Coordinates of C-alpha atoms in Angstrom, one line a residue:
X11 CA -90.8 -46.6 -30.8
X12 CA -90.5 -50.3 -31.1
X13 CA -92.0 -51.3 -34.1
X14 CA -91.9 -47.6 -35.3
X15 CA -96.0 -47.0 -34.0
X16 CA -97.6 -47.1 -30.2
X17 CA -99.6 -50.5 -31.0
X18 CA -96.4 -52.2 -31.9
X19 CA -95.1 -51.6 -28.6
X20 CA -98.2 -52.6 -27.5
X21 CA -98.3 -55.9 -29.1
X22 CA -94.7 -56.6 -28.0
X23 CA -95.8 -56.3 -24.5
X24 CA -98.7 -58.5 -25.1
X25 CA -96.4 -60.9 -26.4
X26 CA -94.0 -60.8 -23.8
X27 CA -96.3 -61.6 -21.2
X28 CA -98.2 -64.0 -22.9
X29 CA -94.8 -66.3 -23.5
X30 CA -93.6 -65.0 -20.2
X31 CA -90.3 -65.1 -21.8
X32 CA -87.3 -63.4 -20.4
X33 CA -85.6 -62.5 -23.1
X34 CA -88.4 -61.1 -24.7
X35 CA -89.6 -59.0 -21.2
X36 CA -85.6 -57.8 -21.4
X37 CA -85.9 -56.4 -24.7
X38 CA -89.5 -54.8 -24.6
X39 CA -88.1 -53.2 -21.5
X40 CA -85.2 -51.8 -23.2
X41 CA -87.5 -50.4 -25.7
X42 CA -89.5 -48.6 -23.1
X43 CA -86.3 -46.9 -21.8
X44 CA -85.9 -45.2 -24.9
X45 CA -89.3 -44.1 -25.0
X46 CA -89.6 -39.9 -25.0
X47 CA -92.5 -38.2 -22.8
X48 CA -94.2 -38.1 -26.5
X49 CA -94.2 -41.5 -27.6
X50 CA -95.4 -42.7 -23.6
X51 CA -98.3 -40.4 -24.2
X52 CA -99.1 -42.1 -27.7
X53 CA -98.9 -45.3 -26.2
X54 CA -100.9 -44.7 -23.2
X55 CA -103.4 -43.0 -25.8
X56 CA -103.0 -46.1 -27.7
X57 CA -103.5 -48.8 -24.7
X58 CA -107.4 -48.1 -24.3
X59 CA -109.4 -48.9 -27.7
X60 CA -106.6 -51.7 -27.6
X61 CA -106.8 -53.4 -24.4
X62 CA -110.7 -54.6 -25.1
X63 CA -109.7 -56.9 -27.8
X64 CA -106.1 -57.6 -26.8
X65 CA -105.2 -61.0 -25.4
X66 CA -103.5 -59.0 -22.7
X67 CA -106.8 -57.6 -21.1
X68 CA -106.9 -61.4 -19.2
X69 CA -103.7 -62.0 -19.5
X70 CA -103.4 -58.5 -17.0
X71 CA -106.7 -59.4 -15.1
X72 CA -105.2 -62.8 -14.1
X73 CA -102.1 -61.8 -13.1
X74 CA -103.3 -59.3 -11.0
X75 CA -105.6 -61.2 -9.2
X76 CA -103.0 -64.3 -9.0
X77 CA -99.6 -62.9 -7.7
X78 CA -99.2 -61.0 -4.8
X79 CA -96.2 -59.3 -6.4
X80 CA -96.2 -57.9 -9.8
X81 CA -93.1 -58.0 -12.1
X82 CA -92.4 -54.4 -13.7
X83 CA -93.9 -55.3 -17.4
X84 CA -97.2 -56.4 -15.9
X85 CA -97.2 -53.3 -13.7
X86 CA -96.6 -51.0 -16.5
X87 CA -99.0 -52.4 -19.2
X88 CA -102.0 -52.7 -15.5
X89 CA -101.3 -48.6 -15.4
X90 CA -102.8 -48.3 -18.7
X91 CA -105.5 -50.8 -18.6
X92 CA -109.2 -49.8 -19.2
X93 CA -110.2 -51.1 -16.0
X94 CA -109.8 -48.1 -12.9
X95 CA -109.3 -50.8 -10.6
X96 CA -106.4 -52.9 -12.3
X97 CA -104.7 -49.3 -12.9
X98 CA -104.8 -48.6 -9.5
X99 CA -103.5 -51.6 -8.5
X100 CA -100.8 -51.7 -11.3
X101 CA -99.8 -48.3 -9.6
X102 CA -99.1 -49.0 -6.1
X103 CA -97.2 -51.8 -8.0
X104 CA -95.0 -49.2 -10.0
X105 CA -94.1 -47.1 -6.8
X106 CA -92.3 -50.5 -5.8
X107 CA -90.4 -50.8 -8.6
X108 CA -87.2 -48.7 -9.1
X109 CA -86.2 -47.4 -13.2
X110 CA -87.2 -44.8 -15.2
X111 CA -89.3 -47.2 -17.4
X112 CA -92.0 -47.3 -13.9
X113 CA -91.3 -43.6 -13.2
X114 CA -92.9 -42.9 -16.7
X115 CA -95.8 -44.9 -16.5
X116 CA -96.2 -43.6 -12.9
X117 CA -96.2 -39.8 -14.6
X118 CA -98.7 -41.2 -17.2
X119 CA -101.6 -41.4 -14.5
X120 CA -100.6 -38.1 -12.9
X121 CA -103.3 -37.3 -15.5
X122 CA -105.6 -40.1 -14.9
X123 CA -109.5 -39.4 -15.1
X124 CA -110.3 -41.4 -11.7
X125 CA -108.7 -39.3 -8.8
X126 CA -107.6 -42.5 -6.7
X127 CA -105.6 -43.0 -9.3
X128 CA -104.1 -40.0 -10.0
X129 CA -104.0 -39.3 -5.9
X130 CA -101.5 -42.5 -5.6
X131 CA -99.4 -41.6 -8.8
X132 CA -98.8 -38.4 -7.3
X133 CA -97.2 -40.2 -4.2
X134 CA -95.3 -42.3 -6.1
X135 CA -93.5 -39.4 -8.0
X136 CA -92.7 -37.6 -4.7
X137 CA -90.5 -40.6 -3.8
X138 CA -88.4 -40.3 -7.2
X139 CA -85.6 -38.4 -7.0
X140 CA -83.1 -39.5 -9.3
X141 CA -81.5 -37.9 -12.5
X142 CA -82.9 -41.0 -14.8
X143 CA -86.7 -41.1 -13.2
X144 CA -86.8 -37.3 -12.9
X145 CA -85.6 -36.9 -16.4
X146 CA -88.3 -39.2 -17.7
X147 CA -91.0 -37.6 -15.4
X148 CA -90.4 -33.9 -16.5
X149 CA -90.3 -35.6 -20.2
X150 CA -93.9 -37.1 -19.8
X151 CA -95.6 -34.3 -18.0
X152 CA -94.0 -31.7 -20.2
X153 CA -96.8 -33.1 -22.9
X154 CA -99.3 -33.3 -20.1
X155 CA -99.2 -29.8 -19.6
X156 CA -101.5 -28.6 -22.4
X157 CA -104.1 -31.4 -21.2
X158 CA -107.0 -29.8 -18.9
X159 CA -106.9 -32.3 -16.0
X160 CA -104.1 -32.3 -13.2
X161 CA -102.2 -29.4 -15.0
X162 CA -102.3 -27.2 -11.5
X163 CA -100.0 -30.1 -10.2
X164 CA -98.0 -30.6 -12.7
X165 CA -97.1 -26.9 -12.6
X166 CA -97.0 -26.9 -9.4
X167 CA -94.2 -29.9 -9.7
X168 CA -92.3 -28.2 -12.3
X169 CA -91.6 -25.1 -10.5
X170 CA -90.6 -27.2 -7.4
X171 CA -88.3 -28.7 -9.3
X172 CA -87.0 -25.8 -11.2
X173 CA -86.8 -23.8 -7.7
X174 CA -84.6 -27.1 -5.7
X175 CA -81.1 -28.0 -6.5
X176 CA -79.4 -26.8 -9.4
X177 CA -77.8 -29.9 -9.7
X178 CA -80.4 -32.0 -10.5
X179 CA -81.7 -29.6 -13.2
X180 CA -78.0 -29.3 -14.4
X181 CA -78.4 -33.2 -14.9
X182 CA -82.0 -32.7 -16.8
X183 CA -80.0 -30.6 -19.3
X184 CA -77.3 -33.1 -20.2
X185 CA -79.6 -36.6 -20.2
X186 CA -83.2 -35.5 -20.8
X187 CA -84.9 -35.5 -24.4
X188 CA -84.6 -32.6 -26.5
X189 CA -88.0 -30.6 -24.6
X190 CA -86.7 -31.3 -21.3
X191 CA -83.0 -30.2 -21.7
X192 CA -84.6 -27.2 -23.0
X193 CA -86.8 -27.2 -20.2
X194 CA -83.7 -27.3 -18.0
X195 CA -81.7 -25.2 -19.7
X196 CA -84.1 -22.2 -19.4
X197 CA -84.6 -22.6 -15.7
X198 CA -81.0 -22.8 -15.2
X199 CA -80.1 -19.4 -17.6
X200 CA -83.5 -17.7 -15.6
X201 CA -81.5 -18.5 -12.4
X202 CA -78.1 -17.2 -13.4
X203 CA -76.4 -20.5 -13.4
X204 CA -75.4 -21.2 -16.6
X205 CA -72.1 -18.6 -17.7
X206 CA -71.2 -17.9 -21.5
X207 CA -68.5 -20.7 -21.8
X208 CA -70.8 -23.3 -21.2
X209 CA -73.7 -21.9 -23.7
X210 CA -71.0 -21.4 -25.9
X211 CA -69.7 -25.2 -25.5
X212 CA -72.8 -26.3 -26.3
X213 CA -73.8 -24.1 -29.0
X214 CA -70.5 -25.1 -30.4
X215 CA -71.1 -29.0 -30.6
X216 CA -74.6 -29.9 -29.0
X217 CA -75.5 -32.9 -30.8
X218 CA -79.4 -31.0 -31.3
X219 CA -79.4 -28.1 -33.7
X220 CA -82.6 -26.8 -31.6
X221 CA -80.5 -26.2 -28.4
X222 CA -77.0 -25.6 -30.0
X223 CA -79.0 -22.5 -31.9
X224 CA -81.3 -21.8 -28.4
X225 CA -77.8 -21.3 -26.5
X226 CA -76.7 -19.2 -29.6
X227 CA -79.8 -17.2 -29.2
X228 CA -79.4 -16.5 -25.0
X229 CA -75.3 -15.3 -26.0
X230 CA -76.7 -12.2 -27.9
X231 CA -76.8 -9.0 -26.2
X232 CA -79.7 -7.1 -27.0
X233 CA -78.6 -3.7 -29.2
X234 CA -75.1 -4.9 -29.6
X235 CA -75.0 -8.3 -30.9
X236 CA -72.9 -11.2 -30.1
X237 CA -70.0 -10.4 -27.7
X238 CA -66.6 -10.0 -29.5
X239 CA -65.1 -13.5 -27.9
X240 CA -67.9 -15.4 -28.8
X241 CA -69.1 -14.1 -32.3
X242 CA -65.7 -15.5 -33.8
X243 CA -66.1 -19.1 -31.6
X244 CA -69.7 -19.6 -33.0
X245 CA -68.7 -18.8 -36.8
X246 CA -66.7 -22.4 -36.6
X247 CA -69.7 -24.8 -35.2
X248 CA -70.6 -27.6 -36.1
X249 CA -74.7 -26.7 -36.6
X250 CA -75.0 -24.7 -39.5
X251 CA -78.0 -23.1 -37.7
X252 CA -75.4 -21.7 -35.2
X253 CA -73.1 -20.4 -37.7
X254 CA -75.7 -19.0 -39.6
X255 CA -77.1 -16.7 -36.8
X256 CA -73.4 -16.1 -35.7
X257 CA -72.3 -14.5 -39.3
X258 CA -75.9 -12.0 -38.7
X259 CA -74.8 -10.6 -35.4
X260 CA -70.8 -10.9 -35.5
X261 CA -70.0 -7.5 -35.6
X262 CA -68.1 -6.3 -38.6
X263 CA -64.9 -5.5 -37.3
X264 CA -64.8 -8.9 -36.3
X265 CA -66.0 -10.8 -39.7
X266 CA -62.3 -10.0 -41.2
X267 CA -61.9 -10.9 -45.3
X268 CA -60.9 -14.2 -44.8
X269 CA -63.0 -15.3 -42.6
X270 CA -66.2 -14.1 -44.9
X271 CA -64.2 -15.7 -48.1
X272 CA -64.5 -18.9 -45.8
X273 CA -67.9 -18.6 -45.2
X274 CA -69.0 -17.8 -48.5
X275 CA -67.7 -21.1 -49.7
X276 CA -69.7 -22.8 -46.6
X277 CA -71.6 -26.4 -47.4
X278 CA -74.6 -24.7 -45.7
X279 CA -76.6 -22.4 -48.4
X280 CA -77.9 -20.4 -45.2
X281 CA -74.8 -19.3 -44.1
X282 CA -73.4 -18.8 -47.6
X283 CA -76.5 -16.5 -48.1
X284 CA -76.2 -14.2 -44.5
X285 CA -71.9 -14.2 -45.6
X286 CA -72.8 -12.6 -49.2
X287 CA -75.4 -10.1 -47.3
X288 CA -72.2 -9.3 -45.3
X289 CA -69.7 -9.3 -47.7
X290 CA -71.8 -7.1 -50.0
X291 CA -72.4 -4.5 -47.1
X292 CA -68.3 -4.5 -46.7
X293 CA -66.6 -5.3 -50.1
X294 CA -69.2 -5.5 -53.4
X295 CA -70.1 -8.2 -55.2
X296 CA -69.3 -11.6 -54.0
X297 CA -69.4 -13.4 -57.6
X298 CA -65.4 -12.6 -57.9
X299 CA -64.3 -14.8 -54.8
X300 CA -66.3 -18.0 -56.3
X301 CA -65.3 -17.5 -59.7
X302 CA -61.7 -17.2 -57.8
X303 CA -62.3 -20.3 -55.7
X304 CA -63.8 -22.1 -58.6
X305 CA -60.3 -21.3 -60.8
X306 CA -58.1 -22.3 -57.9
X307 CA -56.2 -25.8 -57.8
X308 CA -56.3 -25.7 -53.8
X309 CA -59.8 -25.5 -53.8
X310 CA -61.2 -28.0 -51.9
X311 CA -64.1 -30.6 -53.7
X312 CA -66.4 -29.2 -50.7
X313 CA -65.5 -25.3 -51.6
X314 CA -65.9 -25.8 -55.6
X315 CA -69.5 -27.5 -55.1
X316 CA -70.3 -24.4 -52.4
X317 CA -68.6 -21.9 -55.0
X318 CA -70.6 -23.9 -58.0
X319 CA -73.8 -23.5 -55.7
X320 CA -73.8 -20.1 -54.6
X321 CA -72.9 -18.5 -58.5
X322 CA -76.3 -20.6 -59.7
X323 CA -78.0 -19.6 -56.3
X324 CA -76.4 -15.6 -57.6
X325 CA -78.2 -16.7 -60.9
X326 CA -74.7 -15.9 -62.6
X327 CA -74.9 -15.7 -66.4
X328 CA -71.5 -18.4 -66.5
X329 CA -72.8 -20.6 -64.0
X330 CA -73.5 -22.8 -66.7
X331 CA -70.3 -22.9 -68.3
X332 CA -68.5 -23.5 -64.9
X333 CA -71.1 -26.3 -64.3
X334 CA -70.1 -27.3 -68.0
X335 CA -66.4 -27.6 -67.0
X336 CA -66.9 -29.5 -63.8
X337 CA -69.1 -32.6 -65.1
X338 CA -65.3 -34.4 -65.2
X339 CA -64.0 -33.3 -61.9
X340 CA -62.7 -36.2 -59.5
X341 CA -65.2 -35.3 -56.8
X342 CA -68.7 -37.1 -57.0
X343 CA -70.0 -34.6 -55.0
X344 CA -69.1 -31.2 -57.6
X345 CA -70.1 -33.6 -60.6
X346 CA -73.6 -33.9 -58.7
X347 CA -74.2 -29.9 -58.6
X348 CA -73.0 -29.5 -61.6
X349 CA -75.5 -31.7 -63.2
X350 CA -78.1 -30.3 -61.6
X351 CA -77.2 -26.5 -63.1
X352 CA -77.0 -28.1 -66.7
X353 CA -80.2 -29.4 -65.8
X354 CA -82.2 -26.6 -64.5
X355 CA -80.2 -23.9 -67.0
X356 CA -79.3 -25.8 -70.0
X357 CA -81.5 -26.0 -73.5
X358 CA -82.4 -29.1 -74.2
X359 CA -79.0 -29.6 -76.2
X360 CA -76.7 -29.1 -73.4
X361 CA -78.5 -31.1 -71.0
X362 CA -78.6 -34.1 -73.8
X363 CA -75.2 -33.4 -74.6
X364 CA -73.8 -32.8 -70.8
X365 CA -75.5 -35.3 -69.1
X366 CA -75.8 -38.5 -71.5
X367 CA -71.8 -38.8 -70.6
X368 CA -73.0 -38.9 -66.7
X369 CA -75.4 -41.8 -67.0
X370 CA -72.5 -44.2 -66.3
X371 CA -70.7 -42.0 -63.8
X372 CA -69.8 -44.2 -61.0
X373 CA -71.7 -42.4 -58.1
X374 CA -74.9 -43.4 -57.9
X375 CA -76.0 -40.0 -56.8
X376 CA -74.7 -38.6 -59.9
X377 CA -76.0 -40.4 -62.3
X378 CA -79.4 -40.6 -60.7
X379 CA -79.4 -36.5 -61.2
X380 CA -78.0 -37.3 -64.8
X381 CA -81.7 -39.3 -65.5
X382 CA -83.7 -37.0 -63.1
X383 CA -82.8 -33.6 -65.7
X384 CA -82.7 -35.6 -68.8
X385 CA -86.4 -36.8 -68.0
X386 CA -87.6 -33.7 -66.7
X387 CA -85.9 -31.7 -69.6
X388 CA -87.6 -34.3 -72.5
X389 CA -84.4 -34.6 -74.3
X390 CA -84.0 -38.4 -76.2
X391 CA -80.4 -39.6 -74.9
X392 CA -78.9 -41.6 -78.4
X393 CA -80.5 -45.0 -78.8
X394 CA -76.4 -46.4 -79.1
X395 CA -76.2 -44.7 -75.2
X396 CA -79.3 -46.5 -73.7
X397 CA -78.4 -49.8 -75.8
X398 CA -74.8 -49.1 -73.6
X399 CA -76.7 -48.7 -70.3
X400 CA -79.3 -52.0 -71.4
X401 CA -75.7 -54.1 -71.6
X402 CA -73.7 -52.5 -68.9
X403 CA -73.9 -55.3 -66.3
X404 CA -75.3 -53.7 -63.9
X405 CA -79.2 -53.3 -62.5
X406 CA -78.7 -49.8 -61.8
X407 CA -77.4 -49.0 -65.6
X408 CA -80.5 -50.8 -66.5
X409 CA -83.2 -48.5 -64.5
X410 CA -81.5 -45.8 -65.5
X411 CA -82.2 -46.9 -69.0
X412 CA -85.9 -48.1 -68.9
X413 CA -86.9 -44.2 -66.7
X414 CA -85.3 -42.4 -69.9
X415 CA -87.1 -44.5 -72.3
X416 CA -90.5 -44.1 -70.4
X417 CA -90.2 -40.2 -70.2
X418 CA -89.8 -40.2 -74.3
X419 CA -94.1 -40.6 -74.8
X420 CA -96.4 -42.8 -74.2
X421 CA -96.0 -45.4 -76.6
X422 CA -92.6 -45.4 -76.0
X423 CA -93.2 -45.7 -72.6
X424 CA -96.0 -49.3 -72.8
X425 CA -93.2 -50.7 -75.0
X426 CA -90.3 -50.1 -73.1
X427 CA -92.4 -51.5 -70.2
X428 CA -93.3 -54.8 -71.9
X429 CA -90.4 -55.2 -73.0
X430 CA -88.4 -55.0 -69.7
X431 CA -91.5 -57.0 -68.3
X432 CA -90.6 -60.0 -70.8
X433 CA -86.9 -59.7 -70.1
X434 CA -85.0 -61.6 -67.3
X435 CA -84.0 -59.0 -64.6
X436 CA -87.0 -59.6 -62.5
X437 CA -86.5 -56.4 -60.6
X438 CA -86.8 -54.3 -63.5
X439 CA -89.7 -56.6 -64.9
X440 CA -91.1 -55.1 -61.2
X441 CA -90.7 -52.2 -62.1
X442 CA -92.1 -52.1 -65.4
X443 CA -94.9 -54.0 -64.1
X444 CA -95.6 -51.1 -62.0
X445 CA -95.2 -48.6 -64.2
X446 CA -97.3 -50.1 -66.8
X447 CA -100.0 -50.5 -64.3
X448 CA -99.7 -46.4 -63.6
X449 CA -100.1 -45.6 -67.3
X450 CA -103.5 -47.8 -67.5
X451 CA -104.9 -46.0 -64.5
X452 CA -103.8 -42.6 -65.0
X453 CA -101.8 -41.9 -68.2
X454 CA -104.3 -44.1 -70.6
X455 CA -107.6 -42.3 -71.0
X456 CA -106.0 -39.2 -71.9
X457 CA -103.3 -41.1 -74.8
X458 CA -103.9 -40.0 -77.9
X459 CA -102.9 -41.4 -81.5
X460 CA -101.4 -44.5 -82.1
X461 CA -98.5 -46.6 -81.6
X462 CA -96.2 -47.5 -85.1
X463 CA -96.8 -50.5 -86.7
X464 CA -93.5 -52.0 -85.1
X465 CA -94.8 -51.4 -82.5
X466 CA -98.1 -52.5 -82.5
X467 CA -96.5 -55.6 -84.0
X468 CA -94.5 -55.9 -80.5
X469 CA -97.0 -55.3 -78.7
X470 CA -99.1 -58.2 -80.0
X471 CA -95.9 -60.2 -79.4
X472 CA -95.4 -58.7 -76.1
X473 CA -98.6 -58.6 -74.0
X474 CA -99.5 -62.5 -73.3
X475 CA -96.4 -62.5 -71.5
X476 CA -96.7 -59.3 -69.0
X477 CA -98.2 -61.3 -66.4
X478 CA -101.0 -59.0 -66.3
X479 CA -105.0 -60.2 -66.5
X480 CA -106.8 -60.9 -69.0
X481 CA -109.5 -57.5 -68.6
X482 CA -105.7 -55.3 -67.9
X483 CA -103.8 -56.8 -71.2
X484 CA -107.6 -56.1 -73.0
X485 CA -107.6 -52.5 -72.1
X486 CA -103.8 -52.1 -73.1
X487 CA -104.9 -53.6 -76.5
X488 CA -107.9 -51.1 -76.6
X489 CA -105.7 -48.0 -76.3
X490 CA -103.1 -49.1 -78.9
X491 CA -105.9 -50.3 -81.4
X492 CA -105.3 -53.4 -81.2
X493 CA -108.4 -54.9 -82.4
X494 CA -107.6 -58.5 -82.3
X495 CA -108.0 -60.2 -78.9
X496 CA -104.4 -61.0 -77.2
X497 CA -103.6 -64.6 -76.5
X498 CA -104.5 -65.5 -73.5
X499 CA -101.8 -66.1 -71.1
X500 CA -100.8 -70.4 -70.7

């Protein structure tokens, strides 16, 4: 939706007609088009509460009563006005005006409380016939049909329309949203039109893992599978969904070596897990072709991650060792899984001693999972390696430094805080800020002992400056025993 919620879109439309500004009308408009049958229902849901205290409640009431022809954005937002009347009026408007933006808003009131209303609606929609409008209609009263009122009708419409031309149905599968191309697709496999090639095609490379894995699904012949021509096509899509379901029914004589060695190394842990079930059933323990993969030079960066993977996902007792061996490896991606195997099945030396050196890898990613396990793990990275990160240049090296000194306790935490808060990145003085603020609400009731006197002495030197107030920096003081008042802040 514009705006991301229904009274954003609402509020755009307001504006629109309030400035009665083309350019604004054009681009509302364009976010209506792209509107599915959901979101028009949320809005429409939206529109009542919001029209009472909405400048566009008069705004509507005087255009309707001033023109004698209504332009398509006043017509749309009349259809969901609180007034019968205006909607009435706003729908005799719509059936004028040509788009699917109008046939949605004319599907809208097809569930409409006051039967005028919903009578004239209905005539509208028997004068759309168009791949667009028809798309849009079957969109919005697919999400009417659970609702009580009019769903005889709407039924009634939907199996019309699933009964006429195939071609227009055909079109419903290849433009509608994702419920409506399902829609589509099931009237067109329950009348015989659709063939294997062209569930195939689609279950191959359909943008939508839902129907790419629902045209999988219709492929499989009940008792025997997936047919011998298609099993081998579906192991190579593109939705890992697809391929998944495609390495459970492919019948064996059909999953050769090679092709199982393939999909054991696959990026998707799904299909790596169905390929080991298979590969176990056929040749014994998978563990020997990632170990093999893993001590190849042609492996690729994707297959050494998916072979790193699948022997911690195998809970292989020298996972950690090859994880070990791959924290230098070229590819960002295989450094990243490594450091999370030393991190989840390292002692707390390894994963200090593994990870510190990935702090300042140069993927983000991978140094992000260097601070998430060396947090999580407790381990105290060497005071000369966070001094490193501190002076590294860079606000990222920085973070990284101030999460690993507030994981180390809680003292260590309030000081590294104030002292980032008194320093001159102001996005980690933010942060710190934030953080600090945390600990008093949540961490600081339950702190027990007391800070060093180095720090205490820091602390004293430290708090006027945190930007904090006056009752905050008090309570700070409180915890850490600070019994003389901090200096106000100038």
């Amino acid at each position: 939706m514009i705006g991301g919620t229904a009274r954003a879109v609402l509020e755009a439309i307001s504006d629109a007609l309030v400035q009665s500004n083309s350019d604004a009308s054009a681009k509302v408009q364009s976010g209506l088009t792209a509107l599915t049958g959901r979101e028009w229902v949320r809005l429409d849901e939206a529109a009542r509460p919001w029209t009472v205290e909405s400048p566009l409640a008069p705004m509507t009431d005087w255009r309707f009563r001033r023109f004698g022809r209504i332009d398509m954005l006043t017509a749309v937002a009349g259809s969901m006005h609180r007034d019968g009347r205006i909607r009435q009026q706003a729908v005799r408007a719509l059936g004028l005006i040509p788009g699917p933006v109008t046939a949605a808003a004319l599907a809208l009131r097809t569930n409409d409380w006051v039967p005028q209303v919903q009578s004239d609606a209905w005539r509208s929609l028997a004068a759309r016939s168009g791949a667009p409008d028809t798309a849009v209609i079957v969109s919005v009263l697919l999400v009417l049909t659970a609702r009580q009122r009019g769903q005889a009708k709407i039924a009634r419409y939907l199996s019309d329309l699933a009964g006429g031309s195939p071609e227009t149905v055909l079109s419903l599968a290849a433009i509608g949203d994702q419920p409506t191309q399902l829609w589509a697709l099931n009237v067109l496999h329950t009348r015989g039109v659709l063939d294997d090639e062209a569930l195939a095609a689609r279950a191959l490379d359909d943008p939508s893992p839902v129907i790419a894995l629902w045209c999988a699904r219709r492929l499989l012949i009940t008792g025997q599978g997936l047919p011998a021509h298609v099993g081998a096509r579906l192991l190579s899509s593109t939705r890992a969904g697809v391929r998944a379901f495609a390495v459970q029914h492919t019948d064996a004589g059909h999953l050769t070596r090679e092709t199982l060695s393939g999909l054991l190394l696959d990026r998707s842990a799904a299909v790596r897990s169905l390929a080991r079930w298979r590969w176990v059933s056929q040749w014994g323990d998978a563990a020997v072709v990632y170990r093999d993969a893993l001590l190849a030079p042609s492996t690729s960066s994707r297959g050494r991650a998916a072979a790193l993977q699948a022997l911690d996902e195998l809970a292989a007792t020298d996972a950690l060792d090859y994880a070990s061996r791959s924290t230098t490896h070229p590819s960002p991606r295989v450094r990243c899984v490594a450091a999370g195997i030393i991190g989840r099945r390292g002692t707390g030396d390894d994963i200090s001693r593994l990870l510190s050196g990935l702090l300042s890898d140069d993927s983000g990613k991978v140094a992000a999972a260097a601070v998430r396990y060396l947090r999580r793990s407790g381990a105290v990275p060497a005071e000369g390696l966070l001094f490193g990160l501190d002076h590294a240049d860079t606000a990222r090296s920085r973070r990284h430094a101030l999460a690993l000194r507030q994981s180390q306790g809680n003292w260590e935490r309030v000081h590294a805080d104030l002292t980032a808060i008194n320093g001159t990145d102001t996005d980690l003085a933010d942060r710190a800020r934030t953080d600090l603020l945390a600990w008093l609400q949540h961490g600081a009731a339950t702190t027990y002992g007391q800070p060093t006197p180095d720090q205490t002495g820091q602390f004293i030197a430290l708090l006027p400056g945190c930007g904090l107030s006056e009752p905050q920096r008090q309570a700070i003081a409180f915890v850490a025993g600070i019994r003389t008042r901090p200096a106000s802040h100038p």
